[in-house]
Tab-separated table of C-alpha atoms in Angstrom:
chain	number	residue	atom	x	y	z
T	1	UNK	CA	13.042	10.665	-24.897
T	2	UNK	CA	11.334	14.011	-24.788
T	3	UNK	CA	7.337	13.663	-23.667
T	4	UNK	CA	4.774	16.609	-23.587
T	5	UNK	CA	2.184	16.111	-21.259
T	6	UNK	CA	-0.284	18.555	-22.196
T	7	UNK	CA	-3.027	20.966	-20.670
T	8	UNK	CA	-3.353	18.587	-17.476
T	9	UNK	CA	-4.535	19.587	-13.694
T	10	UNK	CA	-1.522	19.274	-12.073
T	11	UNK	CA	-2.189	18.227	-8.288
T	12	UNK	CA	1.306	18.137	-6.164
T	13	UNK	CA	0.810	18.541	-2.952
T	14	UNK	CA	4.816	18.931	-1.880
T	15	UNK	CA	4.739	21.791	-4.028
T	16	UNK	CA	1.430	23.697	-3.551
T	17	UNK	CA	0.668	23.363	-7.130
T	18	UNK	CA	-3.348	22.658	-8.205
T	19	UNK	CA	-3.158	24.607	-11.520
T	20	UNK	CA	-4.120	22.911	-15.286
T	21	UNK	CA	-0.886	23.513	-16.967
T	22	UNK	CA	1.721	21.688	-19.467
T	23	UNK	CA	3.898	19.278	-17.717
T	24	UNK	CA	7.487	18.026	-19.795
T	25	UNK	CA	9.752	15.075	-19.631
T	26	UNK	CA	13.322	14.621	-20.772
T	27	UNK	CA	15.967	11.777	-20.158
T	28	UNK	CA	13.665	10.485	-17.325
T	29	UNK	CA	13.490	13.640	-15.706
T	30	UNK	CA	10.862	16.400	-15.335
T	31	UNK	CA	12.116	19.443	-16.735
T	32	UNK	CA	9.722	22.041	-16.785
T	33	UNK	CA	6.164	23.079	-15.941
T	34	UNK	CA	3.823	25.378	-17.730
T	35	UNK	CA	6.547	26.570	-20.148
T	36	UNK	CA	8.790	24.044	-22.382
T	37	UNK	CA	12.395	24.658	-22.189
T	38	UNK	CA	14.295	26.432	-25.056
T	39	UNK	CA	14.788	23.939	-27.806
T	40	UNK	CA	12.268	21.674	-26.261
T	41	UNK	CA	10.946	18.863	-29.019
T	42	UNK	CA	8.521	16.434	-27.941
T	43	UNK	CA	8.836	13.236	-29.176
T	44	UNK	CA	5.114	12.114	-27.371
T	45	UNK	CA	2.652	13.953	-26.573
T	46	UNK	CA	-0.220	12.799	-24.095
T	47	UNK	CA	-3.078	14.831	-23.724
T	48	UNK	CA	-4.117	15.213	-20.442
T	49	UNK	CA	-7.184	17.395	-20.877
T	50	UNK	CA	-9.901	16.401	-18.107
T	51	UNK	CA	-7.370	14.624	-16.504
T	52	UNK	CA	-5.304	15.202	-13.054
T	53	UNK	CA	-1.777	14.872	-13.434
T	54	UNK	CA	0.085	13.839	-9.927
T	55	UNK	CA	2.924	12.519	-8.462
T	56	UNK	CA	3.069	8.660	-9.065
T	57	UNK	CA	1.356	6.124	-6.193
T	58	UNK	CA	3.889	4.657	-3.812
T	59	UNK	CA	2.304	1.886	-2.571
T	60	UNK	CA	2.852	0.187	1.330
T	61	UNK	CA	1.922	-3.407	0.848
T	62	UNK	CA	1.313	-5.392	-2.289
T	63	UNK	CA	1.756	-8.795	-2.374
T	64	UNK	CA	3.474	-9.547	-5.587
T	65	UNK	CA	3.636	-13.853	-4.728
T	66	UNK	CA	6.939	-14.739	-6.232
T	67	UNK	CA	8.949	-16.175	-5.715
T	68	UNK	CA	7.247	-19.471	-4.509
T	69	UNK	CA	3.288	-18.387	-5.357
T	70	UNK	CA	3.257	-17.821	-8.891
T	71	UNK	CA	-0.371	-19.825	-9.116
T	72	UNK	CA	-1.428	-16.639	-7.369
T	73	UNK	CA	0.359	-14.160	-9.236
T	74	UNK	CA	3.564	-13.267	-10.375
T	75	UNK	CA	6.186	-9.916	-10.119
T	76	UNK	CA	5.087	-9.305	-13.660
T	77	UNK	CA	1.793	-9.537	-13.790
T	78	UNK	CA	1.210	-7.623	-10.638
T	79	UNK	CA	3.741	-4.846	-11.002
T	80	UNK	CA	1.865	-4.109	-14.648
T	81	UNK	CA	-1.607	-4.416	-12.470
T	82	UNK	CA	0.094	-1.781	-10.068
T	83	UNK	CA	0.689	0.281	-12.663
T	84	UNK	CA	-2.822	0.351	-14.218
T	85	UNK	CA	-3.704	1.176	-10.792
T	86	UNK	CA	-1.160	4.226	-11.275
T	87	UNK	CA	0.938	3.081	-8.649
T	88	UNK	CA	5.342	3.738	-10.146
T	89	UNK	CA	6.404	2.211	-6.801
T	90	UNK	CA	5.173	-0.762	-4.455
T	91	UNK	CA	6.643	-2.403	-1.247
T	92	UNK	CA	6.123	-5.995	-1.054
T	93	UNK	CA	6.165	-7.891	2.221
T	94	UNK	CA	8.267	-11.015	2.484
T	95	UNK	CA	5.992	-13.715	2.901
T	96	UNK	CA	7.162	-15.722	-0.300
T	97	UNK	CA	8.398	-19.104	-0.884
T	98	UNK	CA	11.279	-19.288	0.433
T	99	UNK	CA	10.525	-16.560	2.547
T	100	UNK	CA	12.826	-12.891	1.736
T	101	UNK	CA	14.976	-13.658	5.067
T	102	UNK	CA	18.457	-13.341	2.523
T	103	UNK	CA	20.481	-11.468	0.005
T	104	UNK	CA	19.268	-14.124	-2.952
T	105	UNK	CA	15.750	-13.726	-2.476
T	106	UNK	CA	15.537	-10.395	-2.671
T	107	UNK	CA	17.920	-10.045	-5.692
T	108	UNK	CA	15.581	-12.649	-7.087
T	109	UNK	CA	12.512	-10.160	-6.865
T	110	UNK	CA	14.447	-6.989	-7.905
T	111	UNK	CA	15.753	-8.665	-11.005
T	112	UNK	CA	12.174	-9.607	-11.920
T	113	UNK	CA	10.751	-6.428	-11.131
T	114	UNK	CA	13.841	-4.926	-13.795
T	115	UNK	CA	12.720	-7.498	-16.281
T	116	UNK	CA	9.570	-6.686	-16.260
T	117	UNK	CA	9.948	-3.019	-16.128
T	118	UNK	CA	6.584	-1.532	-14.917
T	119	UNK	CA	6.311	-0.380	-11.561
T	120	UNK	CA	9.316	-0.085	-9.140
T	121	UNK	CA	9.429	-2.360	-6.249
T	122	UNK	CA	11.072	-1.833	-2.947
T	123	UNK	CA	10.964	-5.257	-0.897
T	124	UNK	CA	10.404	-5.718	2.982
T	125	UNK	CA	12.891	-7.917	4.283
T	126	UNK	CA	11.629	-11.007	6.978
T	127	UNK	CA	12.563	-9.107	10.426
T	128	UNK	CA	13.005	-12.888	11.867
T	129	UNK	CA	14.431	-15.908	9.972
T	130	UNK	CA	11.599	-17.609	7.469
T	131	UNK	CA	8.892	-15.253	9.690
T	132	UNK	CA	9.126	-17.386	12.619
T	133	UNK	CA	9.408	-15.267	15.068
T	134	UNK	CA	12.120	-16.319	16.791
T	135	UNK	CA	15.448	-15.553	15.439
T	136	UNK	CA	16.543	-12.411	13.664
T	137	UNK	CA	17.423	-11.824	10.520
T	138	UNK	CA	20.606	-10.743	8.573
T	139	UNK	CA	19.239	-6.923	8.344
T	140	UNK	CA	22.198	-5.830	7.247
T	141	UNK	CA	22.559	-8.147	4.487
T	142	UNK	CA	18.914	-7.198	3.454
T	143	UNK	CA	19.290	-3.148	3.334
T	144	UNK	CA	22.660	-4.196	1.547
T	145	UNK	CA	20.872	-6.268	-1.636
T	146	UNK	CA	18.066	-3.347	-1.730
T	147	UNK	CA	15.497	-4.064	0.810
T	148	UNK	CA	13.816	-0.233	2.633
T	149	UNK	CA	12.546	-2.228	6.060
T	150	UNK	CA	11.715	-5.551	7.642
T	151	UNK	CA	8.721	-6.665	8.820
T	152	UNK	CA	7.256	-10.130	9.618
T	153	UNK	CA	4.166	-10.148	6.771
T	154	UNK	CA	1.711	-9.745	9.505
T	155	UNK	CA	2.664	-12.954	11.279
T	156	UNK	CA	3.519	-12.696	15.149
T	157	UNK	CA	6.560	-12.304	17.127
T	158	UNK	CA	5.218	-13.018	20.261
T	159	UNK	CA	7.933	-12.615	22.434
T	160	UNK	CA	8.550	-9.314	23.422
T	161	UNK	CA	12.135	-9.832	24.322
T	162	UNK	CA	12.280	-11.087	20.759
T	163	UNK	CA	10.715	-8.113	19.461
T	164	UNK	CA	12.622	-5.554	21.651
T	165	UNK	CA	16.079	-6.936	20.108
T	166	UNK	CA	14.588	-6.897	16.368
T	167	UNK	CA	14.241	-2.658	16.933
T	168	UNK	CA	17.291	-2.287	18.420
T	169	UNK	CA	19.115	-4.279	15.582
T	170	UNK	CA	16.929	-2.372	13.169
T	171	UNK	CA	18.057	1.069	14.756
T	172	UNK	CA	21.751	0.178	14.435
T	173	UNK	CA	20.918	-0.495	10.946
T	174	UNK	CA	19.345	2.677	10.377
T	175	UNK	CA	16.072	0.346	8.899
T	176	UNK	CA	12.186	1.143	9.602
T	177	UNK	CA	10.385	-1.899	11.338
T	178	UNK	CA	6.873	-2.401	9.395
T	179	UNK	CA	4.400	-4.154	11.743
T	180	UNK	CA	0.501	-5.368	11.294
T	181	UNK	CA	-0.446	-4.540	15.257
T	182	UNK	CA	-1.951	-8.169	16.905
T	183	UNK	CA	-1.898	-9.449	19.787
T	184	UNK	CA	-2.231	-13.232	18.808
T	185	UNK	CA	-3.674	-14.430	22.027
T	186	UNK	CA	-6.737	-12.048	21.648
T	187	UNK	CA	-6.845	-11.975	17.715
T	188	UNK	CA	-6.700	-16.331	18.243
T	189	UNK	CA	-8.463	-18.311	15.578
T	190	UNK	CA	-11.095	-15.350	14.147
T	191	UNK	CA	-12.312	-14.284	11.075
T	192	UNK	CA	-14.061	-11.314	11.301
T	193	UNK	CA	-14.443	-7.799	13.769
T	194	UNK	CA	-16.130	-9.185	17.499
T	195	UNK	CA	-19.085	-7.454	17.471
T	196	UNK	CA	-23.100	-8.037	16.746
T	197	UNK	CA	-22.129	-9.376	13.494
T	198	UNK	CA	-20.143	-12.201	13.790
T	199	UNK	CA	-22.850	-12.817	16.881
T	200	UNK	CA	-25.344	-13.084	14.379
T	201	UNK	CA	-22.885	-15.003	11.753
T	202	UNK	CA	-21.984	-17.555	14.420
T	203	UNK	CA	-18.093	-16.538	13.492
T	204	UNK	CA	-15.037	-16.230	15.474
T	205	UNK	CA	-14.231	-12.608	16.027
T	206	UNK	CA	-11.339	-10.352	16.522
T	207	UNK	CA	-11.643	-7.808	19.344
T	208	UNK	CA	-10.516	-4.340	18.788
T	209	UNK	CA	-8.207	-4.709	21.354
T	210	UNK	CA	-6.063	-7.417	19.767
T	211	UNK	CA	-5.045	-4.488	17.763
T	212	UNK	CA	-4.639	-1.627	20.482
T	213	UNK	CA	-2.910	-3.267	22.748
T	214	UNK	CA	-0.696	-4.425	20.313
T	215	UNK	CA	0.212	-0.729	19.145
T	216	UNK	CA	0.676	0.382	22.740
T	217	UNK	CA	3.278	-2.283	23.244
T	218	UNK	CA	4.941	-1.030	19.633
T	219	UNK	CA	4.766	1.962	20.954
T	220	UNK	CA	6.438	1.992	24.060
T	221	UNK	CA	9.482	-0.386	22.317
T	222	UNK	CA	9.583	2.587	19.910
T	223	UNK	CA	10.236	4.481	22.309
T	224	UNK	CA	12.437	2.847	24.477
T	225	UNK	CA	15.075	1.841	21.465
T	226	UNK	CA	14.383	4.525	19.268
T	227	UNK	CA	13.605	2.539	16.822
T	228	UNK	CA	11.697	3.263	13.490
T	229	UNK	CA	8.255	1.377	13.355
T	230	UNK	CA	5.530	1.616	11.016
T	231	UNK	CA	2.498	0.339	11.611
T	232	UNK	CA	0.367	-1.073	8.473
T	233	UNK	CA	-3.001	-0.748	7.711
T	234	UNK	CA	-4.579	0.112	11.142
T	235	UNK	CA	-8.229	-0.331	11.773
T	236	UNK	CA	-9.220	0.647	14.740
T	237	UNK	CA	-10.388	4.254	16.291
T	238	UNK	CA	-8.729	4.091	19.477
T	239	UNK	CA	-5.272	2.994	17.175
T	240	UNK	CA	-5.608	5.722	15.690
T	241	UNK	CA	-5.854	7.764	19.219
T	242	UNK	CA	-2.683	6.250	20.223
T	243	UNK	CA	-0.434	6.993	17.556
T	244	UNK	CA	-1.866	10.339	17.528
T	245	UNK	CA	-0.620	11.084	21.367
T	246	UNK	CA	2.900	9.269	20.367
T	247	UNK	CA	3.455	11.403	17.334
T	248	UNK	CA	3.081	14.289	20.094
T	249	UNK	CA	5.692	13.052	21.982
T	250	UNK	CA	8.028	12.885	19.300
T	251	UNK	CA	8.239	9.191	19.053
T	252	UNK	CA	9.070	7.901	16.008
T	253	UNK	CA	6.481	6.076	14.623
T	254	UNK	CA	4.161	5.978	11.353
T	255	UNK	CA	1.066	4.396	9.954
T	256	UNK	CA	-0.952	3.424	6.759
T	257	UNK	CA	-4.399	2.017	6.131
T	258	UNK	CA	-5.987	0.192	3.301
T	259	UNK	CA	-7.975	1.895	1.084
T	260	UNK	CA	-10.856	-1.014	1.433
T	261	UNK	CA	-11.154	0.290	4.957
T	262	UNK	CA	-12.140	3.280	4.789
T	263	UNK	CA	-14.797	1.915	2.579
T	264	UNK	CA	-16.200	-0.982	4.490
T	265	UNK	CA	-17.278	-2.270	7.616
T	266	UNK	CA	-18.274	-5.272	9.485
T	267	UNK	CA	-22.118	-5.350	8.087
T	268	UNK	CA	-20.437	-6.101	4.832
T	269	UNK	CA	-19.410	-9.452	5.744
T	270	UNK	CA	-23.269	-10.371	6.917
T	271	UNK	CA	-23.742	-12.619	3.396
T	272	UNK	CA	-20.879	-14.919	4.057
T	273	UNK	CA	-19.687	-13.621	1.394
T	274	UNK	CA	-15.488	-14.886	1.029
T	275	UNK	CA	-14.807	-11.258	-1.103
T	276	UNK	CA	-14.934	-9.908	2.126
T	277	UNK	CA	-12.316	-11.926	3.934
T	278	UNK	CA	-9.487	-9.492	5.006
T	279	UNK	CA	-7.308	-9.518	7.824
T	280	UNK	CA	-7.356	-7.685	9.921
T	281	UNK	CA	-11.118	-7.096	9.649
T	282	UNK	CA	-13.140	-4.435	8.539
T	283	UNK	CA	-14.311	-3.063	12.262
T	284	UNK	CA	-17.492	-0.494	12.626
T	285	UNK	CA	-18.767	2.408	11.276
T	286	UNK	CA	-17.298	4.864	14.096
T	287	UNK	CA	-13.380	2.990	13.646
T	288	UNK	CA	-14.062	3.841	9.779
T	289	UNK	CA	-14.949	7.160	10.515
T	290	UNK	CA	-11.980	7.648	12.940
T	291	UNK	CA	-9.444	6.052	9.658
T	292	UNK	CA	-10.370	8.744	7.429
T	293	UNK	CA	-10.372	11.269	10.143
T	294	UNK	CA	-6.839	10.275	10.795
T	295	UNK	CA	-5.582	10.166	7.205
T	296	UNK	CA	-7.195	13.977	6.507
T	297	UNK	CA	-5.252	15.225	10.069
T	298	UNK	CA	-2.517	13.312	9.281
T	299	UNK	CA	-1.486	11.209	11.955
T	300	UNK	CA	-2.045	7.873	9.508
T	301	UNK	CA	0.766	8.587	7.180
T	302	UNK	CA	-0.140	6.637	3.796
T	303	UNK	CA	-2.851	4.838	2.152
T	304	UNK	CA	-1.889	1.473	0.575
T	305	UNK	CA	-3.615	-1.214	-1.212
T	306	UNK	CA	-2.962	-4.619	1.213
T	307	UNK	CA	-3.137	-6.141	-2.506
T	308	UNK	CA	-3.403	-10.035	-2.167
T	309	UNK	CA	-4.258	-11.611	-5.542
T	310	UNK	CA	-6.012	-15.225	-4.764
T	311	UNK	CA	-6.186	-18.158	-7.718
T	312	UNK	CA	-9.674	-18.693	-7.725
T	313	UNK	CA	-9.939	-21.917	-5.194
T	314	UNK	CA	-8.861	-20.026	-2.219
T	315	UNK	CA	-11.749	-17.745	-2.377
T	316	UNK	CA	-14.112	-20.908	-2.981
T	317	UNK	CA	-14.253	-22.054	0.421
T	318	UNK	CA	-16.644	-21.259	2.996
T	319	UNK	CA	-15.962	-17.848	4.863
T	320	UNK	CA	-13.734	-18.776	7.968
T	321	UNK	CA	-11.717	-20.983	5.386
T	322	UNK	CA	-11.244	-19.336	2.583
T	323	UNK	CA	-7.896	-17.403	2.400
T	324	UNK	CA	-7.887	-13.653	3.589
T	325	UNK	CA	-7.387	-10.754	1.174
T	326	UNK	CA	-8.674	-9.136	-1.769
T	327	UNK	CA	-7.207	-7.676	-5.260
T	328	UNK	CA	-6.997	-3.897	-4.829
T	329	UNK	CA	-4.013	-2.266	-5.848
T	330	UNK	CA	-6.436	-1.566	-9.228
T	331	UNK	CA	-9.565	-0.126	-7.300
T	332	UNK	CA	-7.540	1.686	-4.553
T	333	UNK	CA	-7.514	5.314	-6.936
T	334	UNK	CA	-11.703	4.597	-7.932
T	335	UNK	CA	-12.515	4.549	-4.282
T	336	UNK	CA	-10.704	7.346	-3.086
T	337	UNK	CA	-12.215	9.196	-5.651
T	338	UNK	CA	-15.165	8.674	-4.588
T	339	UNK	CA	-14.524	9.872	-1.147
T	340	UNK	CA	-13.159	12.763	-3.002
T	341	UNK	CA	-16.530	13.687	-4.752
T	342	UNK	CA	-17.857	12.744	-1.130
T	343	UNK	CA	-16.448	15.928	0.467
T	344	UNK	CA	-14.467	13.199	2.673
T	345	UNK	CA	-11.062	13.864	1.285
T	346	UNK	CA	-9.715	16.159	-0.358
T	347	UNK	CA	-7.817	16.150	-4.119
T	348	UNK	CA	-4.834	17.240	-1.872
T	349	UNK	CA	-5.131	14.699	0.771
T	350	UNK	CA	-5.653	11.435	-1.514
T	351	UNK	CA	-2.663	12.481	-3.207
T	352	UNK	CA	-0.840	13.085	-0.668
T	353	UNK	CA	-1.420	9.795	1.281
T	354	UNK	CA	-1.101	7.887	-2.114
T	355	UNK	CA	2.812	9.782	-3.180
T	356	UNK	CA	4.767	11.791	-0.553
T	357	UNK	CA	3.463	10.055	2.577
T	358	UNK	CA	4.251	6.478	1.575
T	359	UNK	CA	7.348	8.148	0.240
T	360	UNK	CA	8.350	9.685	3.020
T	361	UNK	CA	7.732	6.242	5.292
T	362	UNK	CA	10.304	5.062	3.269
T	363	UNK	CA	12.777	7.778	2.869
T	364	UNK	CA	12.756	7.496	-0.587
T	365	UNK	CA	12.631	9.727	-3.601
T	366	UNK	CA	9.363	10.366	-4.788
T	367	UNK	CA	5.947	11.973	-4.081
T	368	UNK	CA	6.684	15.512	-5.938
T	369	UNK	CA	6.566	16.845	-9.421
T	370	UNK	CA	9.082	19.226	-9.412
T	371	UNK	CA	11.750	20.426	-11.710
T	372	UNK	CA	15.027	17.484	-11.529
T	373	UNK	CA	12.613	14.583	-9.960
T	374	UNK	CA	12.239	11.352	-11.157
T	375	UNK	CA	9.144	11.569	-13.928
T	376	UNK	CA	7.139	9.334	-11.791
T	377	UNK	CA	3.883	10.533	-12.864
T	378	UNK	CA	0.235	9.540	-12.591
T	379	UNK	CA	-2.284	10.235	-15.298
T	380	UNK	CA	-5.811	9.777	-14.761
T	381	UNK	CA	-9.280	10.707	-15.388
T	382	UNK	CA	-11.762	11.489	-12.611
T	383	UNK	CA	-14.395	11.084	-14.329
T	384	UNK	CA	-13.820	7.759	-16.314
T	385	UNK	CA	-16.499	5.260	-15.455
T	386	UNK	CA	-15.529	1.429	-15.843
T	387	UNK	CA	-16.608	-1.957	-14.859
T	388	UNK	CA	-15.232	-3.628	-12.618
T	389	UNK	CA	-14.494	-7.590	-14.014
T	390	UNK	CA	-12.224	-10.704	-14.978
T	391	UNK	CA	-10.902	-8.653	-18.178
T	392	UNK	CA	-10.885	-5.267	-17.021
T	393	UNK	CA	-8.501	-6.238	-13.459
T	394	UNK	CA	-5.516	-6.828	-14.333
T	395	UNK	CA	-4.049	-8.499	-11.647
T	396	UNK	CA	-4.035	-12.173	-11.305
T	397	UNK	CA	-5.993	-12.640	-8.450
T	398	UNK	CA	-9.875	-11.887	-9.481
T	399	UNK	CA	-11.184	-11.330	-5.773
T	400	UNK	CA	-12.873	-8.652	-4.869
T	401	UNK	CA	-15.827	-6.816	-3.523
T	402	UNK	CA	-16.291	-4.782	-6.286
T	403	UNK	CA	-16.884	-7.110	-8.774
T	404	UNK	CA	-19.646	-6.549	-11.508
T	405	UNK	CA	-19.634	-2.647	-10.240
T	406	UNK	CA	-18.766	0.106	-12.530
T	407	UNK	CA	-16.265	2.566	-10.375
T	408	UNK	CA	-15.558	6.217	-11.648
T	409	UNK	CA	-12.024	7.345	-12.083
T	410	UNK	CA	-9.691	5.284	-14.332
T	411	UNK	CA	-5.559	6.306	-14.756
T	412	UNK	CA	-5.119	6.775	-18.229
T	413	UNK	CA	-1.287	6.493	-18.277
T	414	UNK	CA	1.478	5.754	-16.084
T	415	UNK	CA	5.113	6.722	-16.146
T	416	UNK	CA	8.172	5.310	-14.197
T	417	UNK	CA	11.582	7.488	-14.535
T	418	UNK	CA	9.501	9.250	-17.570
T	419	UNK	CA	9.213	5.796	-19.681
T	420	UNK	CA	4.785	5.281	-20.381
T	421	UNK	CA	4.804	1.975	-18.808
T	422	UNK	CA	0.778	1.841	-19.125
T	423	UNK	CA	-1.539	3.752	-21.493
């Protein structure tokens, strides 16, 4: 099939490019740019006038729920959410039921991701058997039935020794280790960021430091097996210091945050309010200012969506019960933008942390527009207002802090190996 994607602003960062021009699609690939090819016929055109055209969103961390979770949402139904969010690609940790610890359960979710044929999805295998964090899993089995990494879904491996064996086995294996950085001891039974506000709140907090001294430790282990690690959706400033300085020294690690975090802070919790349940916790104003700092220098890689859809009772609880994690994967592009119009990032910089980055975290294709890719493609308009409710999200999981709240920006269409798989 032959599409025409006319008169956009192509934005690819790979290539330099920031120019409105004609954009066109053939057998799945992109063939040409500003000019058709000779004997080009179109058999779709989508205008893109007033509209960015970019590389398609690879996404870190969504929670897709299935196998096991399907009252929470399903491959389908979040994979099509993903791609109204104008994400082509999304990673998807492997806390399921059973957990992704073997070959079956990971065919399992690639067969439903082909069957329901919107956005790709590239699962995280469990780095120990059913998360536990004791025994290791069968990582070669796992990169064998299609799995980029293993991780342990944010749960802890406590023992080091444990921890150092799980890189070295992932090194052999030639697999990246994705890791949420906690120490459990110091993150123990909290809700929220230890500060003034969960003083005030009367609710268990989370130092800072459960975090840093958890990346130093991934750090060093990086360094010592030469392992891959990645570490997802980092919150704190001095995090971000660290990785920094290791970067420098040519260790090799990597790093994402949410979107929702460079938005929000710990004040936003101060109404009890369960929409703002998220671990780890939104920290202060200066560790939010340090994210975005880090994403516009650089040294955080990626910006995902930590998409958790909820059924509706787990948000009904009060606060410190009610289960962490929002719906985002559809507001992640709306709040960006609005950094964007902010001065705060840049056109180039949101894209970039949104395509290539993630893409290149995963050493996958993807992230570029250029002649013989993929036609992974983003279409959306920067200047589309919507509201943000039950029927406009997508997902199954309702929850989130933008609820009732009209957003600006809006993707318009979405294409995966140049098929529309959302318009």
């Amino acid at each position: 099939m032959n599409i025409e994607i006319k008169s956009g602003r192509i934005v690819d960062p790979v290539n330099g490019k920031d120019e409105i021009q004609s954009l066109y699609v053939s057998e799945g690939k992109i063939v040409a740019i500003g000019k058709a090819p000779e004997g080009f016929l179109a058999d779709q055109v989508v205008d893109a006038s007033g509209c960015v055209v970019s590389p398609g969103f690879i996404d870190l961390c969504a929670y897709l729920r299935e196998p096991g979770y399907e009252y929470k949402g399903t491959v389908a139904s979040e994979t099509f959410a993903a791609a109204k969010g104008g994400f082509t690609a999304v990673c998807c940790p492997p806390q399921t039921l059973p957990v992704n610890d073997s070959e079956a359960v990971t065919h399992l979710i690639l067969d439903l991701a082909r069957r329901a044929g919107f956005s790709k999805v590239y699962p995280i295998g469990a780095l120990t058997k059913g998360l536990k964090g004791q025994q290791l899993s069968e990582v070669y089995s796992l990169k064998r039935a299609g799995c980029v990494g293993v991780g342990n879904s944010g749960r802890p491996v406590a023992d080091l020794n444990v921890m150092k064996r799980c890189c070295e086995y992932a090194k052999t294996h030639d697999m990246s280790v994705f890791v949420r950085p906690e120490d459990v001891s110091l993150a123990s039974d909290g809700c929220v960021h230890e500060g003034a506000v969960a003083t005030r709140l009367g609710l268990p907090g989370i130092p800072a430091l459960a975090e840093t001294v958890a990346v130093s430790q991934l750090i060093l282990l990086a360094e010592e097996t030469g392992a891959h690690l990645h570490m997802s959706q980092l919150t704190a400033a001095k995090s971000v210091e660290l990785v920094a300085d290791a970067k420098k020294r040519g260790i090799r690690i990597t790093a994402d945050v949410s979107a929702q975090h460079l938005l929000l802070t710990d004040v936003s919790v101060s109404g009890f309010d369960s929409r703002f349940h998220c671990l780890p916790p939104f920290r202060t104003e200066a560790d939010r200012l340090a994210l975005i700092e880090g994403v516009n220098s650089g040294v955080i890689d990626a910006i995902c969506s930590q998409h958790q859809p909820h059924e509706a009772a787990a948000k009904q609880a009060p606060f410190a019960e009610s289960e962490p994690g929002i719906s985002s994967i559809e507001t992640v592009l709306p709040l960006l933008l609005g950094l964007e119009r902010a001065a705060t990032l840049s056109m180039d910089v949101l894209i970039r942390s949104l395509s290539v980055g993630a893409a290149n975290v995963l050493g996958v294709q993807g992230g570029s527009l250029a002649e013989g890719q993929n036609a992974d493609i983003c279409i959306f308009d920067p200047n589309k207002q919507w509201v943000v409710n039950d029927e406009t999200i997508k997902s199954s999981g309702k929850s989130t802090p933008w609820k009732g709240e009209e957003l600006q920006g809006l993707v318009k269409a979405t294409l995966v190996d140049g098929c529309i798989v959302y318009a």
